[in-house]
Amino acid sequence: MAEGEEPEPFAVKATKLSGDARHIATGKRKSSVARVMLTPGSGAIEVNKRKLEEYFPRLYLQSVAKQPLVQTGYETNVDVRINVHGGGISGQAAAVRHGIARALCEVDPDLRAELKRRGMLTRDARVKERRKAGLKKARKRPQFSKR
């Protein structure tokens, strides 16, 4: 697989959700938190009461957010309502991806192994390192002067 290519969807028969089913999960990345609700539907994705394309105008961020749905084949079977806050736009897209993946595991537990193998269920723990006293930034030291 070349750099930038998206992995192929894995063949899973998408299970039908019952009419009143609601699956809720939380995804996190950096300081962003996304609360995701999956309901049976036609594939509409709503982020903070706006369409996905409006909230994440960059195609890359849209593809990051939709990745679990596309790869599991659920993109046309469920409607997704997301409430996301905190952090920047990139962290929010990754939090949405994490939340959708966790909600899909509630819908169909058979997806868990493959989603975990692809790294979508792992909470990315990398956060900005704190600034230390006596330094300009987390690791940047002040300019050294011999004399």
GROMACS .gro file of N, CA and C in nm:
model
  441
    1MET      N    1   0.085  -0.118   0.000
    1MET     CA    2   0.000   0.000   0.000
    1MET      C    3   0.090   0.124   0.000
    2ALA      N    4   0.065   0.215  -0.094
    2ALA     CA    5   0.146   0.335  -0.109
    2ALA      C    6   0.103   0.441  -0.007
    3GLU      N    7   0.191   0.538   0.015
    3GLU     CA    8   0.163   0.647   0.107
    3GLU      C    9   0.040   0.726   0.060
    4GLY      N   10  -0.051   0.757   0.151
    4GLY     CA   11  -0.168   0.837   0.118
    4GLY      C   12  -0.287   0.757   0.071
    5GLU      N   13  -0.266   0.629   0.035
    5GLU     CA   14  -0.379   0.547  -0.007
    5GLU      C   15  -0.458   0.503   0.114
    6GLU      N   16  -0.589   0.494   0.095
    6GLU     CA   17  -0.673   0.449   0.204
    6GLU      C   18  -0.684   0.297   0.198
    7PRO      N   19  -0.681   0.228   0.314
    7PRO     CA   20  -0.693   0.083   0.312
    7PRO      C   21  -0.827   0.041   0.255
    8GLU      N   22  -0.830  -0.078   0.198
    8GLU     CA   23  -0.953  -0.127   0.137
    8GLU      C   24  -1.057  -0.156   0.245
    9PRO      N   25  -1.185  -0.136   0.210
    9PRO     CA   26  -1.290  -0.171   0.305
    9PRO      C   27  -1.288  -0.321   0.328
   10PHE      N   28  -1.315  -0.361   0.451
   10PHE     CA   29  -1.321  -0.504   0.476
   10PHE      C   30  -1.464  -0.552   0.459
   11ALA      N   31  -1.477  -0.670   0.404
   11ALA     CA   32  -1.608  -0.723   0.368
   11ALA      C   33  -1.681  -0.770   0.493
   12VAL      N   34  -1.776  -0.691   0.536
   12VAL     CA   35  -1.860  -0.727   0.649
   12VAL      C   36  -2.003  -0.700   0.607
   13LYS      N   37  -2.089  -0.794   0.635
   13LYS     CA   38  -2.229  -0.773   0.602
   13LYS      C   39  -2.289  -0.679   0.705
   14ALA      N   40  -2.326  -0.560   0.661
   14ALA     CA   41  -2.380  -0.458   0.752
   14ALA      C   42  -2.511  -0.508   0.811
   15THR      N   43  -2.518  -0.515   0.943
   15THR     CA   44  -2.640  -0.561   1.008
   15THR      C   45  -2.742  -0.448   1.009
   16LYS      N   46  -2.867  -0.486   0.997
   16LYS     CA   47  -2.975  -0.387   1.000
   16LYS      C   48  -3.003  -0.349   1.145
   17LEU      N   49  -3.013  -0.220   1.169
   17LEU     CA   50  -3.047  -0.173   1.302
   17LEU      C   51  -3.198  -0.169   1.316
   18SER      N   52  -3.248  -0.196   1.437
   18SER     CA   53  -3.391  -0.187   1.458
   18SER      C   54  -3.433  -0.040   1.452
   19GLY      N   55  -3.559  -0.014   1.425
   19GLY     CA   56  -3.607   0.121   1.399
   19GLY      C   57  -3.580   0.223   1.506
   20ASP      N   58  -3.584   0.181   1.634
   20ASP     CA   59  -3.565   0.278   1.742
   20ASP      C   60  -3.428   0.267   1.807
   21ALA      N   61  -3.335   0.197   1.744
   21ALA     CA   62  -3.202   0.177   1.802
   21ALA      C   63  -3.122   0.307   1.800
   22ARG      N   64  -3.053   0.333   1.912
   22ARG     CA   65  -2.961   0.447   1.921
   22ARG      C   66  -2.835   0.398   1.988
   23HIS      N   67  -2.723   0.418   1.924
   23HIS     CA   68  -2.595   0.374   1.979
   23HIS      C   69  -2.510   0.498   2.002
   24ILE      N   70  -2.472   0.521   2.128
   24ILE     CA   71  -2.400   0.641   2.166
   24ILE      C   72  -2.260   0.604   2.213
   25ALA      N   73  -2.160   0.681   2.168
   25ALA     CA   74  -2.021   0.658   2.209
   25ALA      C   75  -1.948   0.792   2.214
   26THR      N   76  -1.835   0.791   2.282
   26THR     CA   77  -1.753   0.912   2.295
   26THR      C   78  -1.616   0.886   2.236
   27GLY      N   79  -1.568   0.983   2.158
   27GLY     CA   80  -1.433   0.975   2.102
   27GLY      C   81  -1.352   1.094   2.148
   28LYS      N   82  -1.221   1.074   2.166
   28LYS     CA   83  -1.135   1.182   2.213
   28LYS      C   84  -1.006   1.186   2.134
   29ARG      N   85  -0.949   1.308   2.123
   29ARG     CA   86  -0.817   1.328   2.063
   29ARG      C   87  -0.767   1.464   2.108
   30LYS      N   88  -0.646   1.469   2.163
   30LYS     CA   89  -0.590   1.591   2.223
   30LYS      C   90  -0.692   1.647   2.322
   31SER      N   91  -0.740   1.768   2.304
   31SER     CA   92  -0.839   1.821   2.398
   31SER      C   93  -0.979   1.825   2.337
   32SER      N   94  -1.000   1.753   2.227
   32SER     CA   95  -1.130   1.747   2.161
   32SER      C   96  -1.209   1.627   2.212
   33VAL      N   97  -1.339   1.647   2.231
   33VAL     CA   98  -1.428   1.540   2.274
   33VAL      C   99  -1.547   1.538   2.179
   34ALA      N  100  -1.578   1.419   2.125
   34ALA     CA  101  -1.691   1.404   2.033
   34ALA      C  102  -1.789   1.303   2.090
   35ARG      N  103  -1.915   1.342   2.104
   35ARG     CA  104  -2.021   1.251   2.143
   35ARG      C  105  -2.097   1.213   2.016
   36VAL      N  106  -2.100   1.084   1.986
   36VAL     CA  107  -2.154   1.034   1.859
   36VAL      C  108  -2.279   0.951   1.887
   37MET      N  109  -2.385   0.973   1.806
   37MET     CA  110  -2.505   0.892   1.814
   37MET      C  111  -2.537   0.835   1.676
   38LEU      N  112  -2.542   0.702   1.668
   38LEU     CA  113  -2.578   0.634   1.543
   38LEU      C  114  -2.723   0.590   1.551
   39THR      N  115  -2.799   0.620   1.446
   39THR     CA  116  -2.937   0.576   1.436
   39THR      C  117  -2.957   0.518   1.296
   40PRO      N  118  -3.056   0.429   1.278
   40PRO     CA  119  -3.081   0.376   1.144
   40PRO      C  120  -3.120   0.491   1.051
   41GLY      N  121  -3.071   0.487   0.928
   41GLY     CA  122  -3.103   0.595   0.835
   41GLY      C  123  -3.039   0.575   0.700
   42SER      N  124  -3.016   0.688   0.631
   42SER     CA  125  -2.970   0.682   0.492
   42SER      C  126  -2.827   0.732   0.473
   43GLY      N  127  -2.757   0.763   0.582
   43GLY     CA  128  -2.618   0.804   0.569
   43GLY      C  129  -2.591   0.951   0.593
   44ALA      N  130  -2.687   1.023   0.651
   44ALA     CA  131  -2.666   1.166   0.679
   44ALA      C  132  -2.573   1.180   0.800
   45ILE      N  133  -2.476   1.271   0.789
   45ILE     CA  134  -2.384   1.297   0.899
   45ILE      C  135  -2.396   1.443   0.939
   46GLU      N  136  -2.427   1.466   1.066
   46GLU     CA  137  -2.450   1.601   1.116
   46GLU      C  138  -2.352   1.627   1.232
   47VAL      N  139  -2.271   1.733   1.218
   47VAL     CA  140  -2.174   1.769   1.321
   47VAL      C  141  -2.214   1.905   1.378
   48ASN      N  142  -2.242   1.910   1.506
   48ASN     CA  143  -2.285   2.034   1.572
   48ASN      C  144  -2.398   2.102   1.494
   49LYS      N  145  -2.497   2.026   1.454
   49LYS     CA  146  -2.617   2.071   1.382
   49LYS      C  147  -2.586   2.131   1.246
   50ARG      N  148  -2.469   2.094   1.187
   50ARG     CA  149  -2.434   2.134   1.051
   50ARG      C  150  -2.392   2.010   0.975
   51LYS      N  151  -2.402   2.017   0.843
   51LYS     CA  152  -2.359   1.903   0.761
   51LYS      C  153  -2.209   1.884   0.777
   52LEU      N  154  -2.165   1.760   0.758
   52LEU     CA  155  -2.022   1.728   0.771
   52LEU      C  156  -1.939   1.815   0.678
   53GLU      N  157  -1.986   1.836   0.554
   53GLU     CA  158  -1.913   1.914   0.455
   53GLU      C  159  -1.899   2.061   0.495
   54GLU      N  160  -1.997   2.111   0.570
   54GLU     CA  161  -1.989   2.250   0.619
   54GLU      C  162  -1.894   2.261   0.737
   55TYR      N  163  -1.901   2.166   0.827
   55TYR     CA  164  -1.820   2.174   0.948
   55TYR      C  165  -1.672   2.146   0.921
   56PHE      N  166  -1.646   2.044   0.837
   56PHE     CA  167  -1.509   2.011   0.796
   56PHE      C  168  -1.496   2.039   0.646
   57PRO      N  169  -1.463   2.163   0.605
   57PRO     CA  170  -1.459   2.195   0.463
   57PRO      C  171  -1.346   2.123   0.387
   58ARG      N  172  -1.237   2.088   0.455
   58ARG     CA  173  -1.127   2.020   0.387
   58ARG      C  174  -1.160   1.873   0.365
   59LEU      N  175  -1.138   1.826   0.242
   59LEU     CA  176  -1.171   1.688   0.207
   59LEU      C  177  -1.097   1.588   0.294
   60TYR      N  178  -0.972   1.620   0.328
   60TYR     CA  179  -0.894   1.528   0.411
   60TYR      C  180  -0.962   1.506   0.546
   61LEU      N  181  -1.010   1.613   0.609
   61LEU     CA  182  -1.074   1.600   0.739
   61LEU      C  183  -1.207   1.525   0.728
   62GLN      N  184  -1.278   1.545   0.617
   62GLN     CA  185  -1.402   1.470   0.594
   62GLN      C  186  -1.373   1.321   0.584
   63SER      N  187  -1.265   1.287   0.511
   63SER     CA  188  -1.233   1.145   0.494
   63SER      C  189  -1.186   1.083   0.625
   64VAL      N  190  -1.115   1.160   0.708
   64VAL     CA  191  -1.073   1.110   0.840
   64VAL      C  192  -1.196   1.080   0.924
   65ALA      N  193  -1.292   1.172   0.925
   65ALA     CA  194  -1.412   1.156   1.007
   65ALA      C  195  -1.498   1.038   0.961
   66LYS      N  196  -1.508   1.017   0.829
   66LYS     CA  197  -1.594   0.911   0.775
   66LYS      C  198  -1.526   0.775   0.764
   67GLN      N  199  -1.397   0.769   0.791
   67GLN     CA  200  -1.318   0.648   0.768
   67GLN      C  201  -1.380   0.520   0.826
   68PRO      N  202  -1.423   0.516   0.953
   68PRO     CA  203  -1.481   0.392   1.004
   68PRO      C  204  -1.608   0.350   0.932
   69LEU      N  205  -1.691   0.446   0.894
   69LEU     CA  206  -1.815   0.414   0.823
   69LEU      C  207  -1.787   0.356   0.685
   70VAL      N  208  -1.695   0.419   0.614
   70VAL     CA  209  -1.661   0.376   0.478
   70VAL      C  210  -1.600   0.236   0.480
   71GLN      N  211  -1.508   0.214   0.573
   71GLN     CA  212  -1.436   0.087   0.574
   71GLN      C  213  -1.521  -0.030   0.624
   72THR      N  214  -1.627  -0.001   0.699
   72THR     CA  215  -1.712  -0.110   0.746
   72THR      C  216  -1.835  -0.130   0.659
   73GLY      N  217  -1.861  -0.036   0.567
   73GLY     CA  218  -1.978  -0.050   0.480
   73GLY      C  219  -2.106   0.003   0.540
   74TYR      N  220  -2.097   0.079   0.647
   74TYR     CA  221  -2.216   0.133   0.712
   74TYR      C  222  -2.251   0.274   0.668
   75GLU      N  223  -2.179   0.329   0.570
   75GLU     CA  224  -2.197   0.470   0.535
   75GLU      C  225  -2.337   0.504   0.484
   76THR      N  226  -2.408   0.407   0.427
   76THR     CA  227  -2.544   0.434   0.377
   76THR      C  228  -2.651   0.373   0.466
   77ASN      N  229  -2.612   0.306   0.575
   77ASN     CA  230  -2.710   0.238   0.660
   77ASN      C  231  -2.748   0.315   0.786
   78VAL      N  232  -2.662   0.409   0.827
   78VAL     CA  233  -2.686   0.479   0.953
   78VAL      C  234  -2.677   0.629   0.935
   79ASP      N  235  -2.755   0.700   1.017
   79ASP     CA  236  -2.741   0.845   1.029
   79ASP      C  237  -2.654   0.870   1.152
   80VAL      N  238  -2.569   0.971   1.143
   80VAL     CA  239  -2.475   1.000   1.251
   80VAL      C  240  -2.496   1.144   1.298
   81ARG      N  241  -2.523   1.159   1.428
   81ARG     CA  242  -2.531   1.293   1.488
   81ARG      C  243  -2.416   1.307   1.585
   82ILE      N  244  -2.338   1.414   1.569
   82ILE     CA  245  -2.217   1.431   1.647
   82ILE      C  246  -2.218   1.568   1.714
   83ASN      N  247  -2.180   1.569   1.842
   83ASN     CA  248  -2.157   1.693   1.913
   83ASN      C  249  -2.011   1.693   1.952
   84VAL      N  250  -1.933   1.786   1.897
   84VAL     CA  251  -1.789   1.788   1.922
   84VAL      C  252  -1.748   1.927   1.971
   85HIS      N  253  -1.657   1.930   2.069
   85HIS     CA  254  -1.608   2.058   2.120
   85HIS      C  255  -1.465   2.043   2.168
   86GLY      N  256  -1.397   2.155   2.178
   86GLY     CA  257  -1.261   2.159   2.230
   86GLY      C  258  -1.157   2.136   2.122
   87GLY      N  259  -1.038   2.190   2.143
   87GLY     CA  260  -0.927   2.167   2.052
   87GLY      C  261  -0.943   2.234   1.918
   88GLY      N  262  -0.864   2.189   1.822
   88GLY     CA  263  -0.868   2.244   1.687
   88GLY      C  264  -0.943   2.153   1.593
   89ILE      N  265  -0.949   2.194   1.467
   89ILE     CA  266  -1.031   2.122   1.370
   89ILE      C  267  -0.976   1.982   1.339
   90SER      N  268  -0.843   1.968   1.338
   90SER     CA  269  -0.783   1.838   1.310
   90SER      C  270  -0.807   1.740   1.425
   91GLY      N  271  -0.791   1.787   1.547
   91GLY     CA  272  -0.818   1.704   1.664
   91GLY      C  273  -0.964   1.665   1.673
   92GLN      N  274  -1.052   1.757   1.631
   92GLN     CA  275  -1.196   1.726   1.634
   92GLN      C  276  -1.230   1.618   1.532
   93ALA      N  277  -1.169   1.624   1.413
   93ALA     CA  278  -1.194   1.521   1.312
   93ALA      C  279  -1.149   1.384   1.361
   94ALA      N  280  -1.034   1.379   1.428
   94ALA     CA  281  -0.984   1.252   1.481
   94ALA      C  282  -1.072   1.203   1.597
   95ALA      N  283  -1.126   1.296   1.677
   95ALA     CA  284  -1.216   1.258   1.786
   95ALA      C  285  -1.346   1.201   1.730
   96VAL      N  286  -1.396   1.260   1.621
   96VAL     CA  287  -1.516   1.210   1.554
   96VAL      C  288  -1.491   1.068   1.503
   97ARG      N  289  -1.376   1.047   1.440
   97ARG     CA  290  -1.340   0.913   1.389
   97ARG      C  291  -1.338   0.810   1.503
   98HIS      N  292  -1.277   0.847   1.614
   98HIS     CA  293  -1.268   0.757   1.729
   98HIS      C  294  -1.407   0.726   1.784
   99GLY      N  295  -1.493   0.828   1.794
   99GLY     CA  296  -1.628   0.809   1.845
   99GLY      C  297  -1.714   0.722   1.755
  100ILE      N  298  -1.704   0.743   1.623
  100ILE     CA  299  -1.782   0.662   1.529
  100ILE      C  300  -1.737   0.517   1.536
  101ALA      N  301  -1.607   0.494   1.544
  101ALA     CA  302  -1.556   0.357   1.552
  101ALA      C  303  -1.607   0.287   1.678
  102ARG      N  304  -1.609   0.358   1.789
  102ARG     CA  305  -1.658   0.298   1.914
  102ARG      C  306  -1.808   0.271   1.907
  103ALA      N  307  -1.883   0.360   1.842
  103ALA     CA  308  -2.027   0.338   1.829
  103ALA      C  309  -2.056   0.219   1.737
  104LEU      N  310  -1.976   0.203   1.631
  104LEU     CA  311  -1.994   0.089   1.541
  104LEU      C  312  -1.969  -0.043   1.614
  105CYS      N  313  -1.880  -0.043   1.711
  105CYS     CA  314  -1.857  -0.165   1.790
  105CYS      C  315  -1.979  -0.201   1.873
  106GLU      N  316  -2.056  -0.101   1.915
  106GLU     CA  317  -2.181  -0.128   1.986
  106GLU      C  318  -2.285  -0.186   1.891
  107VAL      N  319  -2.288  -0.133   1.768
  107VAL     CA  320  -2.383  -0.181   1.668
  107VAL      C  321  -2.354  -0.327   1.633
  108ASP      N  322  -2.227  -0.355   1.601
  108ASP     CA  323  -2.188  -0.489   1.556
  108ASP      C  324  -2.055  -0.527   1.623
  109PRO      N  325  -2.060  -0.607   1.729
  109PRO     CA  326  -1.936  -0.645   1.800
  109PRO      C  327  -1.835  -0.720   1.712
  110ASP      N  328  -1.879  -0.777   1.601
  110ASP     CA  329  -1.787  -0.848   1.511
  110ASP      C  330  -1.688  -0.752   1.444
  111LEU      N  331  -1.722  -0.624   1.438
  111LEU     CA  332  -1.632  -0.526   1.375
  111LEU      C  333  -1.513  -0.491   1.463
  112ARG      N  334  -1.523  -0.521   1.591
  112ARG     CA  335  -1.422  -0.476   1.687
  112ARG      C  336  -1.279  -0.516   1.650
  113ALA      N  337  -1.259  -0.642   1.616
  113ALA     CA  338  -1.124  -0.691   1.587
  113ALA      C  339  -1.061  -0.617   1.470
  114GLU      N  340  -1.138  -0.598   1.363
  114GLU     CA  341  -1.083  -0.532   1.244
  114GLU      C  342  -1.060  -0.383   1.268
  115LEU      N  343  -1.152  -0.317   1.338
  115LEU     CA  344  -1.134  -0.175   1.368
  115LEU      C  345  -1.014  -0.154   1.460
  116LYS      N  346  -0.995  -0.246   1.553
  116LYS     CA  347  -0.880  -0.236   1.643
  116LYS      C  348  -0.750  -0.259   1.566
  117ARG      N  349  -0.750  -0.355   1.473
  117ARG     CA  350  -0.632  -0.383   1.393
  117ARG      C  351  -0.593  -0.261   1.309
  118ARG      N  352  -0.692  -0.186   1.264
  118ARG     CA  353  -0.666  -0.066   1.183
  118ARG      C  354  -0.641   0.058   1.268
  119GLY      N  355  -0.641   0.043   1.400
  119GLY     CA  356  -0.604   0.152   1.490
  119GLY      C  357  -0.712   0.255   1.517
  120MET      N  358  -0.837   0.224   1.485
  120MET     CA  359  -0.943   0.323   1.503
  120MET      C  360  -1.003   0.323   1.643
  121LEU      N  361  -0.977   0.220   1.721
  121LEU     CA  362  -1.031   0.215   1.856
  121LEU      C  363  -0.930   0.261   1.960
  122THR      N  364  -0.807   0.286   1.918
  122THR     CA  365  -0.703   0.327   2.010
  122THR      C  366  -0.709   0.478   2.032
  123ARG      N  367  -0.717   0.519   2.156
  123ARG     CA  368  -0.718   0.662   2.189
  123ARG      C  369  -0.577   0.714   2.170
  124ASP      N  370  -0.559   0.810   2.080
  124ASP     CA  371  -0.427   0.866   2.052
  124ASP      C  372  -0.389   0.956   2.170
  125ALA      N  373  -0.295   0.912   2.251
  125ALA     CA  374  -0.264   0.979   2.377
  125ALA      C  375  -0.165   1.094   2.362
  126ARG      N  376  -0.121   1.124   2.240
  126ARG     CA  377  -0.023   1.232   2.223
  126ARG      C  378  -0.087   1.368   2.246
  127VAL      N  379  -0.033   1.441   2.343
  127VAL     CA  380  -0.081   1.576   2.371
  127VAL      C  381   0.040   1.669   2.380
  128LYS      N  382   0.014   1.798   2.372
  128LYS     CA  383   0.122   1.897   2.377
  128LYS      C  384   0.193   1.890   2.512
  129GLU      N  385   0.325   1.889   2.505
  129GLU     CA  386   0.407   1.882   2.627
  129GLU      C  387   0.404   2.017   2.699
  130ARG      N  388   0.400   2.012   2.830
  130ARG     CA  389   0.389   2.137   2.908
  130ARG      C  390   0.520   2.215   2.905
  131ARG      N  391   0.508   2.347   2.923
  131ARG     CA  392   0.625   2.433   2.928
  131ARG      C  393   0.690   2.421   3.066
  132LYS      N  394   0.824   2.416   3.067
  132LYS     CA  395   0.896   2.404   3.194
  132LYS      C  396   0.957   2.540   3.232
  133ALA      N  397   0.972   2.562   3.362
  133ALA     CA  398   1.031   2.686   3.413
  133ALA      C  399   1.175   2.698   3.366
  134GLY      N  400   1.215   2.818   3.328
  134GLY     CA  401   1.351   2.842   3.283
  134GLY      C  402   1.373   2.816   3.135
  135LEU      N  403   1.271   2.764   3.067
  135LEU     CA  404   1.280   2.737   2.923
  135LEU      C  405   1.180   2.824   2.849
  136LYS      N  406   1.207   2.848   2.720
  136LYS     CA  407   1.116   2.930   2.638
  136LYS      C  408   0.988   2.853   2.605
  137LYS      N  409   1.007   2.725   2.564
  137LYS     CA  410   0.893   2.638   2.533
  137LYS      C  411   0.915   2.508   2.610
  138ALA      N  412   0.851   2.399   2.568
  138ALA     CA  413   0.864   2.273   2.641
  138ALA      C  414   1.008   2.226   2.648
  139ARG      N  415   1.084   2.241   2.539
  139ARG     CA  416   1.224   2.195   2.536
  139ARG      C  417   1.322   2.299   2.485
  140LYS      N  418   1.272   2.408   2.428
  140LYS     CA  419   1.360   2.511   2.372
  140LYS      C  420   1.425   2.591   2.485
  141ARG      N  421   1.557   2.596   2.482
  141ARG     CA  422   1.632   2.668   2.586
  141ARG      C  423   1.657   2.812   2.541
  142PRO      N  424   1.681   2.903   2.638
  142PRO     CA  425   1.719   3.040   2.600
  142PRO      C  426   1.855   3.040   2.531
  143GLN      N  427   1.882   3.140   2.452
  143GLN     CA  428   2.010   3.148   2.381
  143GLN      C  429   2.125   3.153   2.481
  144PHE      N  430   2.229   3.075   2.451
  144PHE     CA  431   2.345   3.067   2.540
  144PHE      C  432   2.447   3.173   2.499
  145SER      N  433   2.502   3.244   2.600
  145SER     CA  434   2.604   3.344   2.573
  145SER      C  435   2.727   3.311   2.656
  146LYS      N  436   2.842   3.296   2.591
  146LYS     CA  437   2.966   3.264   2.664
  146LYS      C  438   3.008   3.380   2.754
  147ARG      N  439   2.994   3.502   2.705
  147ARG     CA  440   3.042   3.619   2.782
  147ARG      C  441   2.928   3.711   2.819
   0.00000   0.00000   0.00000
